Structures are given as C-alpha cells and as structure tokens.
Amino acid sequence: MSNYIVLVKQVPDVSQITDNAFDPETGTLVRSRLASVINELDAQALAFANKMRQDSGSTLSTTLKTGALTAGGKIIALSMGPPMAEEVLRYSLSRSADIVILLTDRALGGADTVATANPLAFAIRKIVKEILKDDSDYYVITGMQSVDGDTAQVPAQIAEELGLPCIAYVTDAQFRNNHFEFTRIISGGSQTVAAKKLPAVITVAKYEYPLFATFSRTRWANKSFDPAQDGTQVIRWSASDINATHIGVTGSKTSVIRVFPPGKNTRKCQQISDAESLAKILVESFKTCGELVESSGNGQAGKNGQAQAPRYVLPNKRASLFNRNFEGTKKEQADYEILSGKLEELGITKINQIDDSSKEKILEAAGEHFHKKALEDMIEGFKLAKPSFEGEVWVVAEHSDGVVHPATFELEGRARELADSLETKVGVVVAGNNIEPMAKELIAAGADNIYIIEDKLLEVFDPTAHRKAIADAISTYWPQIVLYAATPQGRMLAPMVSYRVSCGLTADCTGLDIRDSSRKGDIGLLLQTRPALGGNVMATIRTKNSRSQMATARPGVMKRIPPDPSRKGKIIRHKVKLTEDDVNLEIIKTELGSGEVNFNADVIVSGGKGMQSRDNYERLMGLLCEALRKKLDIQVERGASRAAVEQGFIERVHQVGQTGTSIGPKLYVALGISGAIQHMIGVANTETIVAINSDPNAPIFKQCDYYIVGTVEDIVPKLVKELESR
Ligand SMILES: Cc1cc2nc3c(=O)[nH]c(=O)nc-3n(C[C@H](O)[C@H](O)[C@H](O)COP(=O)(O)OP(=O)(O)OC[C@H]3O[C@@H](n4cnc5c(N)ncnc54)[C@H](O)[C@@H]3O)c2cc1C
C-alpha cells in the first residue's frame, strides 16, 4: 500500500494585494507586507494524495484518538520554511496528513531552486529511512509550482536528486490494474502515463476538489501542535538533521541582481457599458488596427517595460577600454559614467596613467556615488576583457512527430543575437528518433551546429531518458548558455538537466541580455529577466557557481528570425548510452489536437468555460463570427480556452495558449474566459483584445483593451444585432 509524501509551502497571498504592499520608492511588491497562506496548488496536491489513498483502497491510516499509524497509506506533509510555516502543516494535519514535518533553519534561507530541492530531497530520504522504514512504495506529491517562485523547477530537481521518475502537470489519477495512471497536460493536448516503478514524483497542475477540515480533525491537529502534549505527529528538523549538500545562499546557483516593477500595461482596459458602444468600437478599432501596432504591441511598454537595450559588444571590441556601458545594474552604469567622464577630462587613456592624485580627483567628482574601495574595484575591472564563460549558445529543440515546436525557432532567434554579441556559434541539440530531417530547418532558423542524439529509446519524450541524453551532450561540449522553451516539456526537462550538470537555471524568462559586472570580475554574463510573485514584480537573475548559464524562455516573447534556406550548418552526431532502464514512464494514451484551423485569420473569437455548454458555444460563436465576417469582410476563426476544450465545447486544435497555439490576430474577442496566464501568453501579440465576462473582477479585464461585464448569453446577441444594423 503506497505512502504519500506531500510537499506544502507557505506563500504570500498574491490574490489579496493592497496598495500599501508596494514599496513607494521602488514600486516593487514587499513580500513581508502580504498575508501568508498555503500555496493553492499544494493544497490541491494534499487533496490529490488523499484521493489516491482512497482510490487505491486504503482507509485513513491515522486513528485520530491515539494518533497510531497503520502500516501503509500514510500521508506525510513536509514543509521547508520559517517557524511560522507551521501554519500550513496545521492546515495539512487538519485535512488529511498523518504526520507533518517542518524543516526550519536560518541556514536554509535565501535559497534558489537548487538549494530548495536539495534539502527537501535529503529530508525525503530521511523520511523514507526513519518513518517508512525503507519501503520504496511511495509517491512524492507536490503542487506544480508555487505562486511566489512560479518556476515549477523544485519538484523536477527533487526527482533528479533522488533519481526518481517525475510526472508533471497532472490533472487526474485513475487506479487501474493495481497501479495509478495519471492524466497530464502536454503541449497540444493531454497524455495518460504510469510510472514503470515506484517511488515517483507527481506534480499536480489542477485538482479542484478541496479538502475541508472537520471539527474533530481540527481539534486533533491543534492538540498535536500543543507543546504541552507529546504530539508524535509533528516533527521539526534543522539543517544539521538532514546533511544536505546545497543549502541557502551559498548552495544556490543563481542570484537575484535586481527587482523592479513590471512594465506599464499598455492595454487600454476600458470598460464599455453597452453592446451598441462595443459594436462601434469593434468596427472602429479594427479599421485602425494597423496604426495601433506601435502603441499596443504585446501589452508592455517596450520589452518588459524597458527601453530596448543596445546590443552588447565584447570589451575588446569597444572604442575604449574605459567604456563600461554594459555593466549589470543602473547604479554600476552611472558610476562608470562618472568615472569615464572624469578620466576623459583628465586626459587619461591607459590604466597605468591613473595615479593617486587622479584617484583623489575622481573621488571628489564622485561625491557620494562611490568611495575608494569601489574605485579600486572599477580600476581592476578595466583590466578584464575576457568573457567569464566560454562555448556556444545552445537551444534545446522541442519537437513532436517530426515537427519542431515554434518556440524552438523563437529561441534560435534570440540565441543568434546573443551568440553574435559573444562572437560564438549557435548550437541546437535535438534528441529523438529519425530527427535528422529537422536539421535543415533548424539551420535555416539561425543555427551553426546541430547536435543530433539519435536513439529509438528517445522516440517519445520521457523526462528521464531525455534529460540523460541532453545532459550528456552538455557536459561533453559545455556551451556557455543553454536555452529551453518554457513549455510543459521544457519546464520539466530543463530543471532535471541543469541539476544533473550542476548549473543554475532561471525559469520562464521574458528577457535575456548580455552584460558585464566587471567590478566582480564578470564579463559577458547572461542576465535573465522574468516575472515573479504572480507577475507583480520583475527580477533580473544571474547564474553563479556554474559552468553553463541556463534559462527557460516564455514562448511568444523572443522573435524568430526569417528563415534563410541558404544558411550552412554542421551536423554533429552525439552518441549516448541508453538502456530500457532509462525510460521510466509507460505512455498509455496521448490525445493531441488534429484537423485544420486558420489561426492566421484577422479576427479570432474564442470561447471559454463561461460559454456553459457545447450548444451555447456553437450558437453564440456562430452568430458572432458570422456577423463580424460580414461586417468587416475579413476571415474570422474560432478559438477556445483549454477549459472549454476539456468541457468538449470544441476540438483541441482550436485551443489558444501556452499548450495550444500562440496567435497574433488584429482582433481577439474572448467570451467567458477568465484570463489565466497560460491562456494570455498565447494572445500576447494580439493588437486589440476585447473581453465579455460576467465576473466584474475577471483577471482578463486587466489584460484587455475593451471589456463588458455581462453574460455571453445576454451580450453576444445584442452585439450581433448592433453589428448587423450598422
Ligand atoms: C501547464 C498548463 C498549461 C495550460 N495551458 C493552457 C492553454 O494553452 N490555454 C488555456 O486556455 N489554458 C491553459 N491552461 C489552463 C489555464 O490555467 C486555465 O485553467 C484556463 O485557461 C481557464 O479557462 P477559462 O478561462 O475558459 O475557464 P475559467 O477559468 O473557469 O473561467 C471561466 C470564466 O467565464 C466567466 N463566466 C462564467 N459564466 C459566464 C457567462 N454566462 N457569461 C460570461 N462569462 C461567464 C467566469 O466569470 C470566468 O471568468 C493551462 C494550465 C496549465 C497548468
């Protein structure tokens, strides 16, 4: 009978952000000013573990009166955090956990995902040894990601540390033939898989059947935490209890350089009161769409709200050694501006001309901007010209049935720019079976070298086998940068590979730039910018203690370069020894969208779960698409949210979003769609977004240009009538 180790995390409540939660000086969100709650997906993971326990036929293992545990079917909740994180364990105990463990120690603070996954994996080893008595029949169940980190890297890295299979983005589990089959989200559809052997790590993407605390369990949970009671179900461990190898700041492989507010939203977010006005706006805005491109774009001011930075040039290619325009932070850049200005004024062109008297003059000019130590560091930094990292810029290709995922081409576009700046080559690594025909297209999209890892065992994506192949190629050729698409597959593969080759990884980047930090001895670093805390802040991150810098990048953000079929590239075949044991998942069923859809249409009208039924979807879509087609004399196509597809309103091929298709029409009309990030990623390049939703607080209203609060049943027929009468 399986046991379940559930990872639960206390996170800031980003759904309840008040104005005073923002720092008035920096404009960034102050985490400590937010209330703390259990990470919603971890609460779902706890409920999911409970469902698995029930479905597999084991009864609740804890005897509430005595706290005694039966042999199997235990749910053990594990949390790492400050002492106050105890609250999420109380929550767990009062729902379904039998034992709760808090891993708490100051030394564990300030950790990135590696230094979080590592101690958690060591704690799991200790649980298995001491509580499960080395019984390997267990699952580690976690939420797909936490709202504060948003990386989805920790579970995969725990799996890597423990050498376990990982099944990510799970939405359901069925107990059949004495084992569990899991349904999970994949690009373009869904898949049913089973772990060939246990233990296994499962990450839950959605399980909306919450557990409620009963009165008796709550009493029992509170009693367990009472210091006067000898509650054996509450265990506290410190760092020295688990002997992890990577903890806290020193064990981390990435560090945050800068946190800043997200770019100003350039969507209009204008509420429209009635269908008549909306019809007018639809027609007008469609006519002026071309003109709106510059102002609307992807809804962000410039890239991430920043002005486009000039392209990086290596120090030895700059007009002067004193040109340090490419320093990492704004403050550093400002310091160098003062310094180089003064050096110019003093007529100094070589480092050895900087003597004590010139240093004094420089410090006088610098005032409070920098002092002696910083000046000495900057002068030392001038001697640096050699990049800190060496090797090519790589993209890990994602493909299915011989078709390259569009996000791979986008990454190649950015990799080309980065590689040109760093004066190196672009490599694309492809793992699979019969993959060589893809090389031509990958070269045309910007690659110099294609690394082919061909093996029958790599025919379909199995995280364990693929991460072994990719990691082997990386640790043979050591590229300086490795980019993966932030798709479900990339977000699964990248953390496993990076952990395996001991390199830092930043998730879901929306900006990748090259900068120096020469005062700290770094030249040509990859700065990785990403949204954090549910998109409420942006963070720029750098890699440390690693031979290669790695990032997953959000699809639809980087730009593909126009394919050039005349480009020449080299194919390098890389052999990796794989056996059946490297394939950990049994793939039972894959459901992918098929059929034709014209997402190049000027207008896409999409329906979400709020369309209520297939009939409603058919009727209202038919009416609105036809009215727009006639009125504007353009092509109109139907789209849908993932939830609408899962409800059976329309075929999978119509799904828009992260795991559907990314689109960029002139006009996007969203009917009964809430505006989840995974959906909105897919419409980021749309010129005008219009939303109709009955919930006045629907998140989509903050991400669209025009919206009406109302039901689709009420608004759509009125809108159609107005369009027809104009
Ligand atoms: C790894 C991963 C990948 C994913 N990929 C995608 C993806 O590619 N695409 C995608 O769309 N999602 C994706 N999702 C799912 C995504 O997180 C959301 O669950 C999904 O987008 C929600 O769809 P929805 O807005 O239709 O449904 P809901 O979030 O349930 O929203 C329905 C909306 O309809 C409104 N409504 C209800 N009744 C009415 C009415 N009568 N009239 C008007 N409005 C009404 C409600 O107010 C609500 O806002 C992914 C999730 C994960 C974890």
PDB file of C-alpha atoms in Angstrom, residues 383-489:
ATOM      1  CA  LYS A 383      41.802  45.082 -16.888  1.00  0.00           C
ATOM      2  CA  LEU A 384      39.152  42.491 -17.705  1.00  0.00           C
ATOM      3  CA  ALA A 385      38.245  41.860 -21.306  1.00  0.00           C
ATOM      4  CA  LYS A 386      37.885  38.081 -21.498  1.00  0.00           C
ATOM      5  CA  PRO A 387      34.341  36.656 -21.201  1.00  0.00           C
ATOM      6  CA  SER A 388      33.704  34.711 -17.986  1.00  0.00           C
ATOM      7  CA  PHE A 389      32.005  31.860 -19.829  1.00  0.00           C
ATOM      8  CA  GLU A 390      33.176  30.031 -22.897  1.00  0.00           C
ATOM      9  CA  GLY A 391      31.446  27.936 -25.536  1.00  0.00           C
ATOM     10  CA  GLU A 392      28.481  28.135 -27.864  1.00  0.00           C
ATOM     11  CA  VAL A 393      24.964  29.373 -27.230  1.00  0.00           C
ATOM     12  CA  TRP A 394      22.672  26.350 -27.305  1.00  0.00           C
ATOM     13  CA  VAL A 395      18.987  25.794 -27.802  1.00  0.00           C
ATOM     14  CA  VAL A 396      17.400  22.508 -26.761  1.00  0.00           C
ATOM     15  CA  ALA A 397      14.956  21.677 -29.550  1.00  0.00           C
ATOM     16  CA  GLU A 398      11.418  20.556 -28.769  1.00  0.00           C
ATOM     17  CA  HIS A 399       9.631  18.522 -31.402  1.00  0.00           C
ATOM     18  CA  SER A 400       6.842  16.047 -31.886  1.00  0.00           C
ATOM     19  CA  ASP A 401       6.198  13.743 -34.858  1.00  0.00           C
ATOM     20  CA  GLY A 402       8.994  15.376 -36.828  1.00  0.00           C
ATOM     21  CA  VAL A 403       7.603  18.874 -36.341  1.00  0.00           C
ATOM     22  CA  VAL A 404       9.713  21.447 -34.491  1.00  0.00           C
ATOM     23  CA  HIS A 405       7.826  23.428 -31.809  1.00  0.00           C
ATOM     24  CA  PRO A 406       7.549  27.106 -32.853  1.00  0.00           C
ATOM     25  CA  ALA A 407       9.138  28.159 -29.525  1.00  0.00           C
ATOM     26  CA  THR A 408      12.387  26.451 -30.598  1.00  0.00           C
ATOM     27  CA  PHE A 409      12.656  28.781 -33.596  1.00  0.00           C
ATOM     28  CA  GLU A 410      11.973  31.793 -31.384  1.00  0.00           C
ATOM     29  CA  LEU A 411      14.786  30.734 -29.053  1.00  0.00           C
ATOM     30  CA  GLU A 412      17.094  30.274 -32.010  1.00  0.00           C
ATOM     31  CA  GLY A 413      16.366  33.886 -33.000  1.00  0.00           C
ATOM     32  CA  ARG A 414      17.452  35.154 -29.585  1.00  0.00           C
ATOM     33  CA  ALA A 415      20.364  32.690 -29.404  1.00  0.00           C
ATOM     34  CA  ARG A 416      21.625  34.075 -32.723  1.00  0.00           C
ATOM     35  CA  GLU A 417      21.707  37.615 -31.318  1.00  0.00           C
ATOM     36  CA  LEU A 418      23.384  36.509 -28.090  1.00  0.00           C
ATOM     37  CA  ALA A 419      25.955  34.411 -29.954  1.00  0.00           C
ATOM     38  CA  ASP A 420      26.765  37.245 -32.367  1.00  0.00           C
ATOM     39  CA  SER A 421      27.369  39.554 -29.401  1.00  0.00           C
ATOM     40  CA  LEU A 422      29.577  36.977 -27.710  1.00  0.00           C
ATOM     41  CA  GLU A 423      31.278  36.104 -31.009  1.00  0.00           C
ATOM     42  CA  THR A 424      30.436  32.449 -30.765  1.00  0.00           C
ATOM     43  CA  LYS A 425      28.251  29.890 -32.544  1.00  0.00           C
ATOM     44  CA  VAL A 426      24.635  28.823 -32.119  1.00  0.00           C
ATOM     45  CA  GLY A 427      24.174  25.122 -31.450  1.00  0.00           C
ATOM     46  CA  VAL A 428      20.845  23.302 -31.397  1.00  0.00           C
ATOM     47  CA  VAL A 429      20.688  19.961 -29.625  1.00  0.00           C
ATOM     48  CA  VAL A 430      17.972  17.556 -30.772  1.00  0.00           C
ATOM     49  CA  ALA A 431      17.241  14.258 -29.063  1.00  0.00           C
ATOM     50  CA  GLY A 432      14.860  11.720 -30.586  1.00  0.00           C
ATOM     51  CA  ASN A 433      14.495   9.115 -33.282  1.00  0.00           C
ATOM     52  CA  ASN A 434      14.662   9.873 -37.023  1.00  0.00           C
ATOM     53  CA  ILE A 435      15.355  13.503 -36.270  1.00  0.00           C
ATOM     54  CA  GLU A 436      17.988  14.409 -38.819  1.00  0.00           C
ATOM     55  CA  PRO A 437      15.443  15.739 -41.370  1.00  0.00           C
ATOM     56  CA  MET A 438      14.720  18.584 -38.916  1.00  0.00           C
ATOM     57  CA  ALA A 439      18.314  19.834 -39.112  1.00  0.00           C
ATOM     58  CA  LYS A 440      17.815  21.773 -42.353  1.00  0.00           C
ATOM     59  CA  GLU A 441      15.004  23.864 -40.911  1.00  0.00           C
ATOM     60  CA  LEU A 442      16.916  24.447 -37.672  1.00  0.00           C
ATOM     61  CA  ILE A 443      19.967  25.676 -39.602  1.00  0.00           C
ATOM     62  CA  ALA A 444      17.783  27.974 -41.722  1.00  0.00           C
ATOM     63  CA  ALA A 445      16.412  29.435 -38.470  1.00  0.00           C
ATOM     64  CA  GLY A 446      19.875  30.504 -37.281  1.00  0.00           C
ATOM     65  CA  ALA A 447      21.902  27.503 -36.054  1.00  0.00           C
ATOM     66  CA  ASP A 448      25.546  26.852 -36.943  1.00  0.00           C
ATOM     67  CA  ASN A 449      25.811  23.388 -35.413  1.00  0.00           C
ATOM     68  CA  ILE A 450      23.120  20.763 -34.915  1.00  0.00           C
ATOM     69  CA  TYR A 451      23.884  18.148 -32.271  1.00  0.00           C
ATOM     70  CA  ILE A 452      21.874  15.041 -33.064  1.00  0.00           C
ATOM     71  CA  ILE A 453      21.266  12.445 -30.357  1.00  0.00           C
ATOM     72  CA  GLU A 454      19.504   9.639 -32.147  1.00  0.00           C
ATOM     73  CA  ASP A 455      18.093   6.623 -30.312  1.00  0.00           C
ATOM     74  CA  LYS A 456      14.946   4.518 -30.551  1.00  0.00           C
ATOM     75  CA  LEU A 457      14.522   4.953 -26.797  1.00  0.00           C
ATOM     76  CA  LEU A 458      14.185   8.703 -27.366  1.00  0.00           C
ATOM     77  CA  GLU A 459      11.292   8.284 -29.823  1.00  0.00           C
ATOM     78  CA  VAL A 460       8.757   9.791 -27.416  1.00  0.00           C
ATOM     79  CA  PHE A 461       9.507  12.280 -24.686  1.00  0.00           C
ATOM     80  CA  ASP A 462      10.439  10.535 -21.455  1.00  0.00           C
ATOM     81  CA  PRO A 463      11.937  13.050 -18.993  1.00  0.00           C
ATOM     82  CA  THR A 464      14.470  10.638 -17.518  1.00  0.00           C
ATOM     83  CA  ALA A 465      15.824   9.347 -20.825  1.00  0.00           C
ATOM     84  CA  HIS A 466      15.840  12.770 -22.490  1.00  0.00           C
ATOM     85  CA  ARG A 467      17.491  14.522 -19.572  1.00  0.00           C
ATOM     86  CA  LYS A 468      20.259  11.894 -19.622  1.00  0.00           C
ATOM     87  CA  ALA A 469      20.836  12.446 -23.354  1.00  0.00           C
ATOM     88  CA  ILE A 470      20.807  16.256 -23.208  1.00  0.00           C
ATOM     89  CA  ALA A 471      22.907  16.437 -20.024  1.00  0.00           C
ATOM     90  CA  ASP A 472      25.468  14.115 -21.601  1.00  0.00           C
ATOM     91  CA  ALA A 473      25.800  16.363 -24.652  1.00  0.00           C
ATOM     92  CA  ILE A 474      26.073  19.477 -22.483  1.00  0.00           C
ATOM     93  CA  SER A 475      28.784  18.022 -20.291  1.00  0.00           C
ATOM     94  CA  THR A 476      30.709  16.939 -23.388  1.00  0.00           C
ATOM     95  CA  TYR A 477      30.657  20.249 -25.261  1.00  0.00           C
ATOM     96  CA  TRP A 478      29.964  22.735 -22.433  1.00  0.00           C
ATOM     97  CA  PRO A 479      28.065  25.524 -24.164  1.00  0.00           C
ATOM     98  CA  GLN A 480      28.125  28.803 -22.200  1.00  0.00           C
ATOM     99  CA  ILE A 481      24.376  29.310 -22.493  1.00  0.00           C
ATOM    100  CA  VAL A 482      21.577  26.744 -22.824  1.00  0.00           C
ATOM    101  CA  LEU A 483      18.029  27.881 -23.621  1.00  0.00           C
ATOM    102  CA  TYR A 484      14.884  25.764 -23.356  1.00  0.00           C
ATOM    103  CA  ALA A 485      11.302  26.714 -24.220  1.00  0.00           C
ATOM    104  CA  ALA A 486       9.129  27.309 -21.142  1.00  0.00           C
ATOM    105  CA  THR A 487       6.592  24.770 -22.382  1.00  0.00           C
ATOM    106  CA  PRO A 488       5.443  21.901 -20.111  1.00  0.00           C
ATOM    107  CA  GLN A 489       8.182  19.757 -21.684  1.00  0.00           C
TER     108      GLN A 489
END
